[in-house]
CSV table of C-alpha atoms and ligand atoms in Angstrom, one decimal:
chain,number,residue,atom,x,y,z
A,1,MET,CA,0.0,0.0,0.0
A,2,SER,CA,1.1,3.6,-0.6
A,3,ARG,CA,-0.2,6.7,0.8
A,4,PHE,CA,0.0,8.3,-2.6
A,5,GLY,CA,-2.8,8.2,-5.3
A,6,GLU,CA,-0.6,9.1,-8.3
A,7,PRO,CA,3.1,8.2,-9.5
A,8,GLN,CA,5.7,10.8,-9.0
A,9,HIS,CA,6.2,13.3,-11.7
A,10,ASP,CA,9.5,12.6,-13.8
A,11,ASP,CA,10.9,15.8,-13.2
A,12,PHE,CA,10.2,15.5,-9.7
A,13,ARG,CA,12.0,12.3,-9.7
A,14,ALA,CA,15.0,13.8,-11.6
A,15,LEU,CA,15.3,16.4,-8.8
A,16,ASN,CA,14.6,14.1,-5.9
A,17,ASP,CA,16.5,10.9,-6.7
A,18,SER,CA,20.1,10.8,-5.2
A,19,ILE,CA,20.9,7.4,-6.7
A,20,ALA,CA,22.9,8.7,-9.5
A,21,TYR,CA,25.6,9.8,-7.1
A,22,ASP,CA,25.0,8.6,-3.6
A,23,ARG,CA,25.7,4.8,-5.1
A,24,ARG,CA,29.2,5.5,-3.9
A,25,LEU,CA,28.2,5.3,-0.5
A,26,GLY,CA,27.2,1.7,-0.9
A,27,PRO,CA,29.9,-0.2,0.7
A,28,TYR,CA,29.6,2.1,3.8
A,29,ASP,CA,25.6,1.4,3.7
A,30,VAL,CA,26.3,-2.4,3.7
A,31,GLU,CA,28.8,-2.2,6.6
A,32,GLN,CA,26.5,-0.3,8.6
A,33,SER,CA,23.7,-2.6,7.9
A,34,ARG,CA,25.6,-5.4,9.1
A,35,ALA,CA,26.4,-3.9,12.3
A,36,HIS,CA,23.0,-2.8,12.6
A,37,ALA,CA,21.5,-6.3,12.1
A,38,ALA,CA,24.0,-7.9,14.7
A,39,MET,CA,22.9,-5.4,17.1
A,40,LEU,CA,19.4,-6.0,16.7
A,41,ALA,CA,19.9,-9.9,17.2
A,42,SER,CA,22.0,-9.3,20.2
A,43,ARG,CA,19.0,-7.2,21.7
A,44,GLY,CA,16.5,-9.9,20.6
A,45,ILE,CA,14.8,-7.6,18.3
A,46,ILE,CA,15.3,-10.0,15.5
A,47,THR,CA,16.2,-13.7,15.9
A,48,GLU,CA,19.6,-15.0,15.1
A,49,ALA,CA,18.5,-16.9,12.1
A,50,GLU,CA,17.0,-13.7,10.8
A,51,ARG,CA,20.4,-11.8,11.4
A,52,ASP,CA,22.1,-14.6,9.6
A,53,GLN,CA,19.8,-14.5,6.4
A,54,LEU,CA,20.4,-10.7,6.5
A,55,HIS,CA,24.2,-11.0,6.7
A,56,ALA,CA,24.2,-13.6,4.0
A,57,GLY,CA,22.2,-11.1,1.7
A,58,LEU,CA,24.4,-8.2,2.6
A,59,ALA,CA,27.7,-10.3,1.9
A,60,GLN,CA,26.2,-11.0,-1.5
A,61,ILE,CA,25.3,-7.3,-2.2
A,62,ALA,CA,28.6,-6.2,-1.1
A,63,GLY,CA,30.2,-8.5,-3.6
A,64,GLU,CA,27.6,-7.2,-6.4
A,65,LEU,CA,28.5,-3.7,-5.6
A,66,ARG,CA,32.2,-4.3,-5.7
A,67,ASP,CA,32.1,-6.1,-9.1
A,68,GLY,CA,29.6,-3.8,-10.6
A,69,SER,CA,27.0,-6.5,-11.1
A,70,PHE,CA,24.5,-4.8,-8.6
A,71,PRO,CA,21.2,-4.7,-10.4
A,72,PHE,CA,20.0,-1.0,-10.0
A,73,SER,CA,16.4,-0.6,-10.7
A,74,PRO,CA,15.0,2.8,-12.4
A,75,ALA,CA,12.7,2.8,-9.5
A,76,ASP,CA,15.5,3.1,-6.9
A,77,GLU,CA,15.4,6.4,-5.3
A,78,ASP,CA,18.5,6.3,-3.3
A,79,ILE,CA,21.3,3.9,-2.3
A,80,HIS,CA,19.5,2.9,0.9
A,81,MET,CA,16.3,2.0,-0.9
A,82,ALA,CA,18.3,0.2,-3.4
A,83,ILE,CA,20.0,-2.0,-1.2
A,84,GLU,CA,17.1,-2.8,1.0
A,85,ARG,CA,15.0,-3.6,-2.3
A,86,ARG,CA,17.8,-5.8,-3.3
A,87,LEU,CA,18.0,-7.5,0.2
A,88,THR,CA,14.5,-8.4,0.0
A,89,GLU,CA,14.9,-10.0,-3.5
A,90,ILE,CA,17.6,-12.1,-2.2
A,91,ALA,CA,16.6,-12.9,1.4
A,92,GLY,CA,12.7,-12.6,1.0
A,93,THR,CA,10.6,-10.8,3.5
A,94,VAL,CA,13.1,-10.8,6.3
A,95,GLY,CA,14.7,-8.1,4.3
A,96,GLY,CA,12.1,-5.7,5.5
A,97,LYS,CA,13.3,-6.3,9.1
A,98,LEU,CA,16.6,-4.5,8.4
A,99,HIS,CA,15.1,-1.1,8.7
A,100,THR,CA,13.8,-1.7,12.4
A,101,ALA,CA,14.9,0.8,14.8
A,102,ARG,CA,16.6,3.0,12.0
A,103,SER,CA,15.4,5.7,9.7
A,104,ARG,CA,17.1,6.9,6.6
A,105,ASN,CA,17.9,10.0,8.6
A,106,ASP,CA,20.3,8.4,10.9
A,107,GLN,CA,21.5,6.0,8.3
A,108,VAL,CA,22.5,8.5,5.7
A,109,ALA,CA,24.3,10.8,8.2
A,110,THR,CA,26.1,7.5,9.5
A,111,ASP,CA,27.3,6.7,5.9
A,112,MET,CA,28.5,10.1,5.4
A,113,ALA,CA,30.3,10.2,8.6
A,114,MET,CA,31.9,6.9,7.6
A,115,PHE,CA,32.7,8.3,4.2
A,116,VAL,CA,34.3,11.5,5.4
A,117,ARG,CA,36.4,9.5,8.0
A,118,ALA,CA,38.0,7.2,5.1
A,119,HIS,CA,38.8,10.1,3.0
A,120,ALA,CA,40.1,12.3,5.7
A,121,GLN,CA,42.4,9.2,6.3
A,122,ARG,CA,43.4,9.1,2.7
A,123,ALA,CA,43.9,13.0,2.5
A,124,ILE,CA,46.3,12.7,5.5
A,125,GLU,CA,48.3,9.9,3.6
A,126,ARG,CA,48.6,11.8,0.5
A,127,ILE,CA,49.7,14.9,2.3
A,128,GLU,CA,52.4,12.7,4.0
A,129,SER,CA,53.5,11.4,0.7
A,130,LEU,CA,53.8,14.8,-0.8
A,131,ALA,CA,55.5,16.3,2.3
A,132,ALA,CA,58.1,13.3,2.1
A,133,THR,CA,58.8,14.0,-1.6
A,134,LEU,CA,59.3,18.0,-0.7
A,135,LEU,CA,61.6,16.9,2.3
A,136,ALA,CA,63.7,14.8,-0.3
A,137,GLN,CA,63.8,17.7,-2.8
A,138,ALA,CA,64.8,20.0,0.0
A,139,GLU,CA,67.6,17.8,1.1
A,140,ALA,CA,68.9,17.2,-2.6
A,141,HIS,CA,69.0,21.2,-3.1
A,142,LEU,CA,70.0,22.1,0.4
A,143,ASP,CA,72.5,24.7,-0.7
A,144,TRP,CA,71.2,26.0,-4.1
A,145,PRO,CA,70.8,29.8,-3.7
A,146,LEU,CA,67.9,31.5,-5.5
A,147,PRO,CA,66.3,34.8,-4.9
A,148,GLY,CA,63.5,35.2,-2.5
A,149,TYR,CA,60.6,37.5,-3.5
A,150,THR,CA,58.4,39.9,-2.2
A,151,HIS,CA,55.8,41.6,-4.4
A,152,LEU,CA,57.2,39.3,-7.0
A,153,GLN,CA,60.4,41.6,-7.1
A,154,ARG,CA,63.8,39.9,-6.2
A,155,ALA,CA,64.2,40.8,-2.1
A,156,GLN,CA,66.7,38.5,-0.4
A,157,PRO,CA,68.3,35.4,-1.6
A,158,VAL,CA,67.4,31.9,0.2
A,159,TYR,CA,68.2,28.4,-0.3
A,160,LEU,CA,66.0,26.5,-2.5
A,161,SER,CA,65.7,23.8,0.5
A,162,HIS,CA,64.3,26.6,2.6
A,163,HIS,CA,61.7,27.6,0.0
A,164,LEU,CA,60.6,24.1,-0.5
A,165,LEU,CA,60.4,23.7,3.2
A,166,ALA,CA,57.8,26.5,3.3
A,167,TYR,CA,55.4,24.1,1.6
A,168,VAL,CA,56.2,21.5,4.1
A,169,TRP,CA,55.1,23.4,6.8
A,170,MET,CA,51.8,24.2,5.1
A,171,LEU,CA,51.3,20.3,4.8
A,172,VAL,CA,51.8,19.9,8.5
A,173,ARG,CA,49.1,22.5,9.3
A,174,ASP,CA,47.0,20.7,6.7
A,175,ARG,CA,47.3,17.4,8.2
A,176,ARG,CA,46.3,18.9,11.6
A,177,ARG,CA,43.3,20.2,9.9
A,178,PHE,CA,42.5,16.6,8.7
A,179,ALA,CA,42.9,15.1,12.0
A,180,ALA,CA,40.4,17.4,13.3
A,181,VAL,CA,38.1,16.1,10.6
A,182,LEU,CA,38.7,12.6,11.8
A,183,GLU,CA,37.6,13.7,15.3
A,184,ALA,CA,34.6,15.7,14.1
A,185,SER,CA,33.4,12.4,12.1
A,186,SER,CA,34.0,10.0,15.0
A,187,TRP,CA,30.6,10.4,16.6
A,188,MET,CA,28.0,7.8,15.4
A,189,PRO,CA,24.6,9.2,14.4
A,190,LEU,CA,23.0,5.8,13.9
A,191,GLY,CA,20.3,5.0,16.6
A,192,ALA,CA,18.9,8.7,16.4
A,193,GLY,CA,16.0,7.2,14.3
A,194,ALA,CA,14.1,10.0,12.4
A,195,LEU,CA,15.2,12.5,14.9
A,196,ALA,CA,13.7,11.5,18.5
A,197,GLY,CA,15.4,8.1,19.1
A,198,VAL,CA,13.5,4.7,18.4
A,199,ASN,CA,11.1,2.6,20.1
A,200,PHE,CA,13.6,-0.1,20.9
A,201,ASP,CA,16.3,-0.3,23.7
A,202,THR,CA,19.0,-0.6,21.2
A,203,ASP,CA,22.8,-0.9,21.9
A,204,ARG,CA,24.2,2.1,20.1
A,205,ARG,CA,27.7,1.5,21.7
A,206,LEU,CA,28.0,-1.9,20.3
A,207,VAL,CA,27.3,-0.7,16.7
A,208,ALA,CA,29.6,2.2,17.2
A,209,ARG,CA,32.5,-0.1,18.3
A,210,GLU,CA,31.7,-2.4,15.4
A,211,LEU,CA,32.0,0.5,13.0
A,212,GLY,CA,34.9,2.3,14.4
A,213,PHE,CA,33.2,5.2,15.9
A,214,SER,CA,34.7,6.5,19.2
A,215,HIS,CA,31.6,7.9,20.5
A,216,VAL,CA,27.7,7.9,19.9
A,217,SER,CA,26.1,11.3,19.4
A,218,PRO,CA,24.4,12.4,22.5
A,219,ASN,CA,21.6,14.0,21.1
A,220,SER,CA,19.2,12.5,18.4
A,221,ILE,CA,17.8,15.9,17.1
A,222,ASP,CA,21.7,16.9,16.4
A,223,ALA,CA,22.6,13.6,15.2
A,224,VAL,CA,20.4,13.7,12.0
A,225,SER,CA,20.7,17.5,11.5
A,226,ASN,CA,24.6,17.6,11.8
A,227,ARG,CA,26.9,17.9,8.7
A,228,ASP,CA,29.6,19.8,10.4
A,229,PHE,CA,31.9,17.0,9.6
A,230,VAL,CA,31.5,17.6,6.0
A,231,LEU,CA,31.9,21.2,6.4
A,232,ASP,CA,35.1,20.7,8.3
A,233,TYR,CA,36.3,18.3,5.5
A,234,LEU,CA,35.5,20.9,2.9
A,235,ALA,CA,37.0,23.5,4.9
A,236,ALA,CA,40.3,21.4,5.1
A,237,ALA,CA,40.3,20.5,1.5
A,238,GLY,CA,39.8,24.3,0.6
A,239,THR,CA,42.8,25.5,2.5
A,240,CYS,CA,45.1,22.5,1.6
A,241,ALA,CA,43.8,23.1,-2.3
A,242,THR,CA,44.7,26.8,-1.8
A,243,HIS,CA,48.4,25.7,-0.7
A,244,LEU,CA,48.7,23.3,-3.8
A,245,SER,CA,47.6,26.3,-5.9
A,246,ARG,CA,50.3,28.6,-4.7
A,247,LEU,CA,52.7,25.8,-5.3
A,248,GLY,CA,51.4,25.3,-8.8
A,249,ALA,CA,51.6,28.8,-9.5
A,250,GLU,CA,55.3,29.2,-8.6
A,251,VAL,CA,56.1,26.0,-10.8
A,252,VAL,CA,54.3,27.9,-13.6
A,253,LEU,CA,56.3,30.9,-13.3
A,254,TRP,CA,59.5,29.2,-12.6
A,255,SER,CA,59.2,27.1,-15.6
A,256,SER,CA,58.8,30.0,-17.9
A,257,GLU,CA,61.7,31.0,-20.2
A,258,GLU,CA,61.7,34.2,-18.3
A,259,PHE,CA,62.5,32.6,-14.8
A,260,GLY,CA,64.0,29.4,-16.2
A,261,PHE,CA,64.4,28.1,-12.6
A,262,CYS,CA,62.9,24.7,-13.3
A,263,GLU,CA,61.6,22.1,-15.8
A,264,VAL,CA,58.6,19.7,-15.1
A,265,SER,CA,59.5,16.3,-16.5
A,266,ASP,CA,57.9,15.2,-19.9
A,267,ALA,CA,55.3,12.9,-18.1
A,268,TRP,CA,54.0,16.0,-16.4
A,269,ALA,CA,53.6,18.3,-19.4
A,270,SER,CA,51.8,18.7,-22.5
A,271,GLY,CA,52.6,20.1,-25.9
A,272,SER,CA,51.2,22.7,-28.1
A,273,SER,CA,48.8,21.8,-31.1
A,274,ILE,CA,50.2,24.5,-33.0
A,275,MET,CA,53.8,25.6,-31.6
A,276,PRO,CA,56.0,22.7,-31.6
A,277,GLN,CA,58.6,24.2,-29.6
A,278,LYS,CA,56.4,24.3,-26.5
A,279,LYS,CA,56.3,22.5,-23.3
A,280,ASN,CA,53.4,23.5,-20.9
A,281,PRO,CA,53.3,22.8,-17.3
A,282,ASP,CA,49.8,22.0,-17.3
A,283,ALA,CA,49.6,19.9,-14.2
A,284,ALA,CA,50.9,23.0,-12.2
A,285,GLU,CA,48.4,25.3,-14.0
A,286,LEU,CA,45.5,23.1,-12.7
A,287,LEU,CA,46.7,22.8,-9.4
A,288,ARG,CA,46.8,26.4,-9.5
A,289,ALA,CA,43.2,26.5,-10.7
A,290,LYS,CA,41.5,23.9,-8.6
A,291,ALA,CA,41.5,25.6,-5.5
A,292,PRO,CA,38.4,27.8,-5.9
A,293,ARG,CA,36.5,24.9,-6.8
A,294,LEU,CA,37.1,23.3,-3.5
A,295,VAL,CA,36.4,26.6,-1.5
A,296,ALA,CA,33.2,26.9,-3.5
A,297,HIS,CA,32.0,23.6,-2.5
A,298,ALA,CA,32.5,24.8,1.2
A,299,SER,CA,30.8,27.9,0.9
A,300,ALA,CA,28.0,26.0,-1.1
A,301,LEU,CA,27.3,23.7,2.0
A,302,HIS,CA,27.4,26.5,4.2
A,303,GLY,CA,24.7,28.0,2.1
A,304,VAL,CA,22.7,24.8,2.3
A,305,LEU,CA,23.0,24.7,6.0
A,306,HIS,CA,22.4,28.2,6.7
A,307,ALA,CA,19.1,29.0,8.6
A,308,LEU,CA,17.9,25.3,8.0
A,309,PRO,CA,15.4,24.4,10.6
A,310,LEU,CA,16.0,21.3,12.5
A,311,THR,CA,16.1,18.3,11.9
A,312,TYR,CA,16.3,16.4,8.7
A,313,ASN,CA,15.5,18.3,5.6
A,314,LYS,CA,15.8,17.2,2.2
A,315,ASP,CA,18.2,20.0,1.6
A,316,LEU,CA,20.7,17.8,3.5
A,317,GLN,CA,20.7,15.7,0.5
A,318,GLU,CA,22.9,18.5,-1.1
A,319,ASP,CA,25.8,17.7,0.9
A,320,LYS,CA,26.9,14.7,-1.3
A,321,GLU,CA,27.9,16.0,-4.6
A,322,HIS,CA,29.8,18.7,-3.0
A,323,LEU,CA,31.6,16.4,-0.8
A,324,PHE,CA,32.3,13.8,-3.5
A,325,ASP,CA,33.7,16.3,-5.9
A,326,ALA,CA,35.8,17.8,-3.2
A,327,VAL,CA,37.3,14.5,-2.1
A,328,ASP,CA,38.0,13.4,-5.8
A,329,THR,CA,39.5,16.7,-6.9
A,330,LEU,CA,41.8,17.0,-3.6
A,331,GLU,CA,42.9,13.6,-3.9
A,332,LEU,CA,43.9,13.7,-7.4
A,333,SER,CA,45.6,17.1,-6.8
A,334,LEU,CA,47.7,15.9,-4.0
A,335,ALA,CA,48.8,12.8,-6.1
A,336,ALA,CA,49.5,15.1,-9.1
A,337,ALA,CA,51.6,17.6,-7.1
A,338,GLN,CA,53.5,14.5,-5.4
A,339,GLY,CA,54.3,13.2,-9.0
A,340,MET,CA,55.2,16.4,-10.6
A,341,LEU,CA,57.7,17.5,-7.7
A,342,ALA,CA,59.3,14.2,-7.5
A,343,SER,CA,60.4,14.4,-11.1
A,344,ILE,CA,61.0,18.2,-11.6
A,345,THR,CA,64.6,19.3,-12.6
A,346,PHE,CA,65.9,22.7,-10.9
A,347,ARG,CA,68.4,24.6,-12.8
A,348,ARG,CA,71.3,25.3,-10.6
A,349,GLU,CA,73.2,27.8,-12.7
A,350,ARG,CA,70.2,29.9,-13.5
A,351,LEU,CA,69.2,30.2,-9.9
A,352,ALA,CA,72.6,31.0,-8.7
A,353,ALA,CA,73.1,33.9,-11.4
A,354,THR,CA,69.9,35.3,-10.4
A,355,ALA,CA,70.5,34.9,-6.6
A,356,ASN,CA,74.0,36.7,-7.3
A,357,ASP,CA,72.2,40.1,-8.0
A,358,GLU,CA,74.1,42.3,-5.8
A,359,PHE,CA,71.1,44.4,-4.9
A,360,LEU,CA,69.8,41.5,-2.9
A,361,ALA,CA,72.4,42.4,-0.5
A,362,ALA,CA,71.1,45.8,0.4
A,363,THR,CA,69.7,44.9,3.8
A,364,ASP,CA,73.0,43.3,4.6
A,365,ILE,CA,74.7,46.6,3.9
A,366,ALA,CA,72.3,48.5,5.8
A,367,ASP,CA,73.1,46.1,8.8
A,368,LEU,CA,76.7,46.7,8.3
A,369,LEU,CA,76.2,50.4,9.2
A,370,VAL,CA,73.8,49.3,12.0
A,371,ARG,CA,76.5,47.3,13.6
A,372,ARG,CA,78.6,50.4,13.3
A,373,GLY,CA,76.1,52.2,15.5
A,374,MET,CA,73.8,53.9,12.8
A,375,PRO,CA,70.1,53.6,13.5
A,376,PHE,CA,68.5,51.2,10.9
A,377,ARG,CA,66.4,53.8,9.5
A,378,GLU,CA,69.2,56.2,8.7
A,379,ALA,CA,71.2,53.1,7.2
A,380,HIS,CA,68.2,52.2,5.1
A,381,GLY,CA,68.3,55.7,3.4
A,382,ILE,CA,72.1,55.7,2.9
A,383,VAL,CA,72.0,52.3,1.0
A,384,ALA,CA,69.1,53.4,-1.1
A,385,GLY,CA,71.3,56.4,-2.1
A,386,LEU,CA,74.1,53.8,-3.2
A,387,VAL,CA,71.6,51.9,-5.2
A,388,ARG,CA,70.2,55.0,-6.8
A,389,SER,CA,73.8,56.1,-7.6
A,390,ALA,CA,74.8,52.5,-8.9
A,391,LEU,CA,71.7,52.3,-11.0
A,392,ARG,CA,72.2,55.6,-12.4
A,393,GLN,CA,75.6,54.7,-13.5
A,394,GLY,CA,74.6,51.4,-14.8
A,395,LYS,CA,77.1,49.6,-12.6
A,396,ALA,CA,77.1,46.9,-9.9
A,397,LEU,CA,77.1,47.8,-6.2
A,398,SER,CA,80.6,46.3,-5.9
A,399,ALA,CA,81.9,48.6,-8.7
A,400,LEU,CA,81.1,51.6,-6.7
A,401,THR,CA,84.5,53.4,-5.5
A,402,GLU,CA,85.6,54.1,-2.0
A,403,GLU,CA,85.1,57.7,-2.6
A,404,GLU,CA,81.5,57.1,-3.8
A,405,LEU,CA,80.9,55.2,-0.6
A,406,HIS,CA,82.4,57.8,1.7
A,407,ALA,CA,80.3,60.3,0.1
A,408,GLN,CA,77.3,58.4,1.2
A,409,SER,CA,78.7,57.7,4.7
A,410,PRO,CA,82.2,57.9,6.3
A,411,LEU,CA,81.3,54.4,7.9
A,412,LEU,CA,81.5,52.4,4.7
A,413,ASP,CA,84.8,51.0,4.1
A,414,GLN,CA,86.4,47.8,2.6
A,415,GLU,CA,83.9,45.6,4.6
A,416,PHE,CA,81.3,46.9,2.2
A,417,TYR,CA,83.1,44.6,-0.8
A,418,ALA,CA,83.1,41.7,1.6
A,419,VAL,CA,79.5,41.7,2.3
A,420,LEU,CA,78.8,41.6,-1.3
A,421,ARG,CA,81.0,38.7,-1.8
A,422,ASP,CA,79.4,35.7,-3.0
A,423,GLY,CA,77.2,33.9,-0.5
A,424,ALA,CA,77.8,35.9,2.3
A,425,TRP,CA,74.6,37.6,2.8
A,426,LEU,CA,72.8,34.0,2.8
A,427,GLU,CA,74.9,32.9,5.6
A,428,SER,CA,74.5,35.9,7.6
A,429,LYS,CA,70.8,34.9,8.2
A,430,VAL,CA,71.2,33.0,11.2
A,431,SER,CA,68.2,33.8,13.2
A,432,GLU,CA,66.1,30.6,14.2
A,433,GLY,CA,63.9,29.7,10.9
A,434,GLY,CA,66.2,31.8,8.7
A,435,THR,CA,68.1,30.7,5.6
A,436,SER,CA,71.5,30.3,6.6
A,437,LEU,CA,72.6,26.5,6.0
A,438,GLY,CA,72.9,25.6,9.7
A,439,ARG,CA,69.2,27.0,10.3
A,440,VAL,CA,68.0,25.1,7.4
A,441,ARG,CA,69.5,21.9,8.3
A,442,GLU,CA,67.9,22.3,11.8
A,443,GLN,CA,64.7,23.1,10.2
A,444,LEU,CA,64.8,20.0,7.8
A,445,GLU,CA,65.2,17.9,10.7
A,446,ARG,CA,62.3,19.6,12.5
A,447,ALA,CA,60.0,18.9,9.5
A,448,ARG,CA,61.0,15.5,9.1
A,449,THR,CA,60.1,14.8,12.8
A,450,ALA,CA,56.8,16.8,12.4
A,451,ILE,CA,55.8,14.7,9.4
A,452,GLU,CA,57.0,11.5,10.9
A,453,ARG,CA,55.3,12.1,14.2
A,454,ARG,CA,51.3,11.9,14.2
B,501,LIG,N1,18.9,10.3,-0.1
B,501,LIG,C1,18.6,11.0,1.1
B,501,LIG,C2,19.7,11.9,1.4
B,501,LIG,O1,20.8,11.8,0.9
B,501,LIG,C3,18.6,10.1,2.2
B,501,LIG,C4,17.7,10.4,3.4
B,501,LIG,C5,16.2,10.6,3.1
B,501,LIG,N2,15.5,10.7,4.3
B,501,LIG,C6,14.1,11.1,4.2
B,501,LIG,N3,13.5,11.3,5.2
B,501,LIG,N4,13.6,11.5,3.0
B,501,LIG,O2,19.5,12.7,2.4
C-alpha cells in the first residue's frame, strides 16, 4: 500500500532521486547494515536466524557492488532504498526487518560520517607522501641559492631547500586540519532514528565499536541534522588546495623562459597543438586552478545549512555532490603535486646567477652600518642612495668606488665589498627559521620529525 494516489512526476524524480551519485556510499551502507542487524539480534529484536539471513544477503550485495553487477532498478530513489530492495529480493520478506529501529535520516548521516572519515584518512596519507617528496627535494637542493621574492620583486636570496620547506609546513598544518576532521566524524549518528530516538532499547555503543566510531552522538536531534564534519572536510580541503595552488603557480612561473628556474618532466607536461617548441606545465596550472572549486564547495554547503531548521530536511541531500567532487579533486591534486615534484628538475646555474644579483644584499649593507652604531632607518636611506647611484651609472654595487661610498657615509669601508662577496648574505641569516645553512639543516630535521610524528 502507498499513501500516494498518483505516480511521481518525472521531473520530480529527476530532482529528488540521489541514486546517480549516492551509490558510492554503498559499501558503507552495507557495513553499517551488517552491524545494525547484529545489534538487533543481540538485543533480541530480531532472531539470530534472521540476522544470519540478513548477513548472507548483505554479503552478496557487497560483492555485487564491488564487481559492478549490482542490479540497480530505475525505481531506486537512493542507495539506501536500492540496497533494502535488493536484500528483500535475495533474502525474502526478512529483508524488510533490517530497517527496524532505524531511519534513513540517521542512516545517511552515518554513511556520510564513515565516508568522511575514510577520505580524511586518505587525505592525510597523500599529504604525508607529498611532504616526503618535498623533504627529499629540500635535502637534494640544500645549498642551492635563489632569490626570495616579495611583491614578485627580487628581495633577499634564500636556499631552495628553505623555499621548498615552506610548503612542508603548510602541509603539516593541513594534516592537523584533517586530523580534526577525523575527530569530527567519530561521533556515530546511528540510533537517533528519524529524529527522536527509536522505540527499542538498542545498543548504540555496540554498533559504534563495530563501525569504528569513538562515540555515539549524544543528542538524536543534533545527530540527524549535523553535517559539521562535512563542512570541516570541505574547509580543510579548501585550505589544502589553496596551498597546492600557490605551489602550482610558482612552478608555472619558474618554468617560464623568463625565470628558467625549473623544468617539469615530460610525463607532467603537454605540448601545443600549433607551436612545436612548447612544453606546457599544465599540471601545475591545474593545481593553481582547482582551489577555488574546493572553496566553492565549502561555501555552497554553508549556504545549504544556513538557517536550515532542525532536524532532517531534504536540503541535506545536497551535501553529497559537493563532498564527492571535493574528495576526488583533492585526492587527485595531491597525487599530481607529488608526482610532478618528484620528477621536476631545477636549474642550478640559472638560480645562482639570479641569486647573485648584488642588489639583494642591500639589507645586509644596511645592517653593516647598524653594527657600526647607525640607526637602521638612517642606514636604509644611505643604502637607497648607493643603489640609486649604482643604477644611474649602470654599474654593480661592488663597482662603486671607496670615494663614492664615503660620499654617502664615512662608516662605509672595505667591509662593504666583503659583504657583497658571493654567498655571504645568505649565510648571515642566522636567526632561528632563517636561511643560513645551519638553520635550514635544523629546520629540515624539525620538518622531518613533524611529518613522521602523528
Ligand atoms: N537520499 C537522502 C539523502 O541523501 C536519504 C535520506 C532520506 N530521508 C528522508 N527522510 N527522505 O539525504
